Amino acid sequence: MSAAPYRVEVMHGVNLDQLGRRDPLLYGTLTLGELERQIEHDARELGIEPSFFHTNHEGAFVERLHALSGHADAVVLNPGSWTHYAWSIRDALEIAALPALEIHLSDVQRREPWRRVSVIADLCFATISGRGPDGYRDAMLQVREELVRLDHARERGG
Ligand code: DQA
């Protein structure tokens, strides 16, 4: 592992600020603030320095992705329904050029057919779906593994 903690940006997209009001069977009962505190706790235990971003505005999400490189080593993103159609977010993720993990609270593969489409999946090294808030702990673990793997590959490459 590198000397400094890994910096991981956790990005929440459209309507995720409404957690706590949305269907608890799909999304759980935590508010976004509570979810972020849980992620922060889990991340720090794993030696990760998390940062958080939420917006309901697609352009703001895109601009945050543009600004990420140099500030984060990886990104964990739940773009909400943008996942399924927002090509601008896909392009911005490609521009960010960071290791990325896609995450959803609900199991998008077992819901309406339109939710089975992800325009970002192939830019992400992993997708976690349907594990509720606990999925974020697994996301942090998988991100750390991926960053360690990339560090080792870089060291081997000189
Ligand atoms: C979601 C799944 C999306 O299909 C939905 O539009 C959301 C949340 C999830 O976390 O399960 O807003 O990304």
PDB file of C-alpha atoms and ligand atoms in Angstrom:
ATOM      1  CA  MET A   1       0.000   0.000   0.000  1.00  0.00           C
ATOM      2  CA  SER A   2       1.235   3.535  -0.646  1.00  0.00           C
ATOM      3  CA  ALA A   3       2.294   5.595   2.411  1.00  0.00           C
ATOM      4  CA  ALA A   4      -0.624   8.045   2.220  1.00  0.00           C
ATOM      5  CA  PRO A   5      -4.174   6.670   2.539  1.00  0.00           C
ATOM      6  CA  TYR A   6      -5.991   6.081  -0.706  1.00  0.00           C
ATOM      7  CA  ARG A   7      -8.427   8.880  -1.555  1.00  0.00           C
ATOM      8  CA  VAL A   8     -11.778   7.614  -2.781  1.00  0.00           C
ATOM      9  CA  GLU A   9     -14.563   9.884  -4.021  1.00  0.00           C
ATOM     10  CA  VAL A  10     -18.087   8.551  -3.407  1.00  0.00           C
ATOM     11  CA  MET A  11     -20.554  10.164  -5.827  1.00  0.00           C
ATOM     12  CA  HIS A  12     -24.325  10.030  -5.482  1.00  0.00           C
ATOM     13  CA  GLY A  13     -26.540  11.135  -8.334  1.00  0.00           C
ATOM     14  CA  VAL A  14     -30.086  12.134  -8.942  1.00  0.00           C
ATOM     15  CA  ASN A  15     -32.714  11.465  -6.235  1.00  0.00           C
ATOM     16  CA  LEU A  16     -30.272   9.838  -3.836  1.00  0.00           C
ATOM     17  CA  ASP A  17     -30.664  12.807  -1.496  1.00  0.00           C
ATOM     18  CA  GLN A  18     -34.211  11.458  -1.042  1.00  0.00           C
ATOM     19  CA  LEU A  19     -33.070   8.241   0.661  1.00  0.00           C
ATOM     20  CA  GLY A  20     -35.152   7.801   3.797  1.00  0.00           C
ATOM     21  CA  ARG A  21     -38.253   8.791   1.791  1.00  0.00           C
ATOM     22  CA  ARG A  22     -37.840   6.224  -0.994  1.00  0.00           C
ATOM     23  CA  ASP A  23     -39.108   2.623  -0.938  1.00  0.00           C
ATOM     24  CA  PRO A  24     -37.377   1.066   2.090  1.00  0.00           C
ATOM     25  CA  LEU A  25     -37.632  -2.426   0.585  1.00  0.00           C
ATOM     26  CA  LEU A  26     -35.516  -1.299  -2.359  1.00  0.00           C
ATOM     27  CA  TYR A  27     -33.272   1.306  -0.781  1.00  0.00           C
ATOM     28  CA  GLY A  28     -33.268   0.723   2.988  1.00  0.00           C
ATOM     29  CA  THR A  29     -34.140   3.286   5.615  1.00  0.00           C
ATOM     30  CA  LEU A  30     -30.934   5.320   5.995  1.00  0.00           C
ATOM     31  CA  THR A  31     -30.866   8.927   4.862  1.00  0.00           C
ATOM     32  CA  LEU A  32     -28.030   9.940   2.549  1.00  0.00           C
ATOM     33  CA  GLY A  33     -26.283  11.646   5.468  1.00  0.00           C
ATOM     34  CA  GLU A  34     -26.512   8.480   7.571  1.00  0.00           C
ATOM     35  CA  LEU A  35     -25.299   6.348   4.669  1.00  0.00           C
ATOM     36  CA  GLU A  36     -22.322   8.653   4.139  1.00  0.00           C
ATOM     37  CA  ARG A  37     -21.392   8.505   7.835  1.00  0.00           C
ATOM     38  CA  GLN A  38     -21.471   4.691   7.654  1.00  0.00           C
ATOM     39  CA  ILE A  39     -19.324   4.713   4.507  1.00  0.00           C
ATOM     40  CA  GLU A  40     -16.898   7.170   6.130  1.00  0.00           C
ATOM     41  CA  HIS A  41     -16.525   4.923   9.194  1.00  0.00           C
ATOM     42  CA  ASP A  42     -15.980   1.764   7.095  1.00  0.00           C
ATOM     43  CA  ALA A  43     -13.594   3.515   4.710  1.00  0.00           C
ATOM     44  CA  ARG A  44     -11.385   4.890   7.490  1.00  0.00           C
ATOM     45  CA  GLU A  45     -11.175   1.428   9.076  1.00  0.00           C
ATOM     46  CA  LEU A  46      -9.801   0.229   5.757  1.00  0.00           C
ATOM     47  CA  GLY A  47      -7.258   3.042   5.548  1.00  0.00           C
ATOM     48  CA  ILE A  48      -9.211   4.985   2.926  1.00  0.00           C
ATOM     49  CA  GLU A  49      -9.777   8.744   2.994  1.00  0.00           C
ATOM     50  CA  PRO A  50     -13.296   9.191   1.581  1.00  0.00           C
ATOM     51  CA  SER A  51     -14.841  12.301   0.063  1.00  0.00           C
ATOM     52  CA  PHE A  52     -18.483  12.702  -0.867  1.00  0.00           C
ATOM     53  CA  PHE A  53     -20.463  14.437  -3.570  1.00  0.00           C
ATOM     54  CA  HIS A  54     -24.158  14.545  -4.331  1.00  0.00           C
ATOM     55  CA  THR A  55     -26.121  16.515  -6.894  1.00  0.00           C
ATOM     56  CA  ASN A  56     -29.444  16.324  -8.710  1.00  0.00           C
ATOM     57  CA  HIS A  57     -27.930  18.194 -11.691  1.00  0.00           C
ATOM     58  CA  GLU A  58     -26.363  16.151 -14.464  1.00  0.00           C
ATOM     59  CA  GLY A  59     -23.979  18.947 -15.510  1.00  0.00           C
ATOM     60  CA  ALA A  60     -22.723  19.332 -11.940  1.00  0.00           C
ATOM     61  CA  PHE A  61     -22.069  15.588 -11.767  1.00  0.00           C
ATOM     62  CA  VAL A  62     -20.154  15.808 -15.058  1.00  0.00           C
ATOM     63  CA  GLU A  63     -18.101  18.786 -13.827  1.00  0.00           C
ATOM     64  CA  ARG A  64     -17.220  17.003 -10.597  1.00  0.00           C
ATOM     65  CA  LEU A  65     -15.907  14.073 -12.642  1.00  0.00           C
ATOM     66  CA  HIS A  66     -13.847  16.507 -14.743  1.00  0.00           C
ATOM     67  CA  ALA A  67     -12.272  17.923 -11.565  1.00  0.00           C
ATOM     68  CA  LEU A  68     -11.484  14.595  -9.888  1.00  0.00           C
ATOM     69  CA  SER A  69      -8.118  13.614 -11.256  1.00  0.00           C
ATOM     70  CA  GLY A  70      -5.402  14.710  -8.847  1.00  0.00           C
ATOM     71  CA  HIS A  71      -7.913  14.841  -5.962  1.00  0.00           C
ATOM     72  CA  ALA A  72      -8.972  11.195  -5.845  1.00  0.00           C
ATOM     73  CA  ASP A  73      -7.280   7.864  -6.558  1.00  0.00           C
ATOM     74  CA  ALA A  74     -10.576   6.143  -7.394  1.00  0.00           C
ATOM     75  CA  VAL A  75     -14.284   6.820  -7.634  1.00  0.00           C
ATOM     76  CA  VAL A  76     -17.282   4.859  -6.358  1.00  0.00           C
ATOM     77  CA  LEU A  77     -20.382   6.061  -8.138  1.00  0.00           C
ATOM     78  CA  ASN A  78     -24.105   5.570  -7.856  1.00  0.00           C
ATOM     79  CA  PRO A  79     -25.534   7.873 -10.513  1.00  0.00           C
ATOM     80  CA  GLY A  80     -29.139   6.785  -9.753  1.00  0.00           C
ATOM     81  CA  SER A  81     -31.289   6.699 -12.888  1.00  0.00           C
ATOM     82  CA  TRP A  82     -28.583   8.532 -14.896  1.00  0.00           C
ATOM     83  CA  THR A  83     -26.811   5.160 -14.895  1.00  0.00           C
ATOM     84  CA  HIS A  84     -29.290   3.901 -17.440  1.00  0.00           C
ATOM     85  CA  TYR A  85     -29.122   6.658 -20.075  1.00  0.00           C
ATOM     86  CA  ALA A  86     -26.740   9.551 -19.319  1.00  0.00           C
ATOM     87  CA  TRP A  87     -24.066   9.337 -22.008  1.00  0.00           C
ATOM     88  CA  SER A  88     -22.623  12.658 -20.823  1.00  0.00           C
ATOM     89  CA  ILE A  89     -21.755  10.984 -17.512  1.00  0.00           C
ATOM     90  CA  ARG A  90     -20.195   8.048 -19.328  1.00  0.00           C
ATOM     91  CA  ASP A  91     -18.015  10.438 -21.363  1.00  0.00           C
ATOM     92  CA  ALA A  92     -17.014  12.371 -18.232  1.00  0.00           C
ATOM     93  CA  LEU A  93     -16.093   9.142 -16.430  1.00  0.00           C
ATOM     94  CA  GLU A  94     -13.907   8.221 -19.382  1.00  0.00           C
ATOM     95  CA  ILE A  95     -12.252  11.661 -19.198  1.00  0.00           C
ATOM     96  CA  ALA A  96     -11.703  11.265 -15.416  1.00  0.00           C
ATOM     97  CA  ALA A  97      -9.673   8.132 -16.228  1.00  0.00           C
ATOM     98  CA  LEU A  98      -9.735   6.816 -12.651  1.00  0.00           C
ATOM     99  CA  PRO A  99     -10.438   3.312 -11.367  1.00  0.00           C
ATOM    100  CA  ALA A 100     -14.217   3.306 -10.959  1.00  0.00           C
ATOM    101  CA  LEU A 101     -16.718   1.045  -9.204  1.00  0.00           C
ATOM    102  CA  GLU A 102     -20.455   1.254 -10.015  1.00  0.00           C
ATOM    103  CA  ILE A 103     -22.822   0.657  -7.117  1.00  0.00           C
ATOM    104  CA  HIS A 104     -26.588   0.462  -6.617  1.00  0.00           C
ATOM    105  CA  LEU A 105     -28.507  -0.098  -3.400  1.00  0.00           C
ATOM    106  CA  SER A 106     -31.273  -2.058  -5.140  1.00  0.00           C
ATOM    107  CA  ASP A 107     -30.803  -5.032  -7.441  1.00  0.00           C
ATOM    108  CA  VAL A 108     -31.105  -3.298 -10.803  1.00  0.00           C
ATOM    109  CA  GLN A 109     -30.922  -6.637 -12.659  1.00  0.00           C
ATOM    110  CA  ARG A 110     -34.181  -7.804 -11.053  1.00  0.00           C
ATOM    111  CA  ARG A 111     -36.270  -4.684 -11.589  1.00  0.00           C
ATOM    112  CA  GLU A 112     -37.737  -3.042 -14.702  1.00  0.00           C
ATOM    113  CA  PRO A 113     -35.898  -3.952 -17.936  1.00  0.00           C
ATOM    114  CA  TRP A 114     -34.711  -0.348 -18.461  1.00  0.00           C
ATOM    115  CA  ARG A 115     -32.732  -0.532 -15.231  1.00  0.00           C
ATOM    116  CA  ARG A 116     -30.708  -3.482 -16.550  1.00  0.00           C
ATOM    117  CA  VAL A 117     -28.905  -1.111 -18.924  1.00  0.00           C
ATOM    118  CA  SER A 118     -25.835   0.687 -17.583  1.00  0.00           C
ATOM    119  CA  VAL A 119     -23.994   3.150 -19.804  1.00  0.00           C
ATOM    120  CA  ILE A 120     -20.999   3.149 -17.423  1.00  0.00           C
ATOM    121  CA  ALA A 121     -20.548  -0.547 -16.540  1.00  0.00           C
ATOM    122  CA  ASP A 122     -17.792  -1.273 -19.040  1.00  0.00           C
ATOM    123  CA  LEU A 123     -15.717   1.666 -17.710  1.00  0.00           C
ATOM    124  CA  CYS A 124     -15.877   0.251 -14.177  1.00  0.00           C
ATOM    125  CA  PHE A 125     -13.673  -2.518 -12.801  1.00  0.00           C
ATOM    126  CA  ALA A 126     -16.631  -3.850 -10.746  1.00  0.00           C
ATOM    127  CA  THR A 127     -20.365  -3.400 -10.175  1.00  0.00           C
ATOM    128  CA  ILE A 128     -22.155  -3.992  -6.877  1.00  0.00           C
ATOM    129  CA  SER A 129     -25.954  -4.111  -6.960  1.00  0.00           C
ATOM    130  CA  GLY A 130     -28.708  -5.145  -4.562  1.00  0.00           C
ATOM    131  CA  ARG A 131     -26.677  -5.245  -1.369  1.00  0.00           C
ATOM    132  CA  GLY A 132     -28.211  -2.122   0.198  1.00  0.00           C
ATOM    133  CA  PRO A 133     -26.004   0.138   2.342  1.00  0.00           C
ATOM    134  CA  ASP A 134     -23.690  -2.808   3.197  1.00  0.00           C
ATOM    135  CA  GLY A 135     -22.630  -2.916  -0.444  1.00  0.00           C
ATOM    136  CA  TYR A 136     -20.609   0.238   0.154  1.00  0.00           C
ATOM    137  CA  ARG A 137     -18.310  -1.522   2.632  1.00  0.00           C
ATOM    138  CA  ASP A 138     -17.640  -4.173   0.018  1.00  0.00           C
ATOM    139  CA  ALA A 139     -17.085  -1.387  -2.512  1.00  0.00           C
ATOM    140  CA  MET A 140     -14.382   0.133  -0.304  1.00  0.00           C
ATOM    141  CA  LEU A 141     -12.721  -3.264   0.087  1.00  0.00           C
ATOM    142  CA  GLN A 142     -12.772  -3.893  -3.664  1.00  0.00           C
ATOM    143  CA  VAL A 143     -11.443  -0.399  -4.414  1.00  0.00           C
ATOM    144  CA  ARG A 144      -8.568  -0.871  -1.993  1.00  0.00           C
ATOM    145  CA  GLU A 145      -7.718  -4.227  -3.584  1.00  0.00           C
ATOM    146  CA  GLU A 146      -7.778  -2.656  -7.029  1.00  0.00           C
ATOM    147  CA  LEU A 147      -5.562   0.280  -5.963  1.00  0.00           C
ATOM    148  CA  VAL A 148      -3.058  -2.080  -4.297  1.00  0.00           C
ATOM    149  CA  ARG A 149      -3.039  -4.188  -7.478  1.00  0.00           C
ATOM    150  CA  LEU A 150      -2.396  -1.099  -9.635  1.00  0.00           C
ATOM    151  CA  ASP A 151       0.377   0.098  -7.274  1.00  0.00           C
ATOM    152  CA  HIS A 152       2.105  -3.291  -7.524  1.00  0.00           C
ATOM    153  CA  ALA A 153       1.736  -3.336 -11.301  1.00  0.00           C
ATOM    154  CA  ARG A 154       3.294   0.164 -11.476  1.00  0.00           C
ATOM    155  CA  GLU A 155       6.174  -0.882  -9.191  1.00  0.00           C
ATOM    156  CA  ARG A 156       6.848  -3.922 -11.407  1.00  0.00           C
ATOM    157  CA  GLY A 157       6.734  -1.678 -14.465  1.00  0.00           C
ATOM    158  CA  GLY A 158       9.406   0.570 -12.892  1.00  0.00           C
TER     159      GLY A 158
HETATM  160  C1  DQA B   1     -30.312   3.114  -7.899  1.00  0.00           C
HETATM  161  C2  DQA B   1     -31.057   2.298  -8.953  1.00  0.00           C
HETATM  162  C3  DQA B   1     -31.562   3.180 -10.075  1.00  0.00           C
HETATM  163  O1  DQA B   1     -32.238   2.406 -11.052  1.00  0.00           O
HETATM  164  C4  DQA B   1     -32.528   4.205  -9.509  1.00  0.00           C
HETATM  165  O2  DQA B   1     -32.980   5.064 -10.544  1.00  0.00           O
HETATM  166  C5  DQA B   1     -31.968   4.974  -8.378  1.00  0.00           C
HETATM  167  C6  DQA B   1     -31.150   4.275  -7.394  1.00  0.00           C
HETATM  168  C7  DQA B   1     -29.938   2.249  -6.687  1.00  0.00           C
HETATM  169  O3  DQA B   1     -29.066   2.659  -5.919  1.00  0.00           O
HETATM  170  O4  DQA B   1     -30.511   1.178  -6.516  1.00  0.00           O
HETATM  171  O5  DQA B   1     -32.234   6.156  -8.216  1.00  0.00           O
HETATM  172  O6  DQA B   1     -29.114   3.613  -8.476  1.00  0.00           O
END
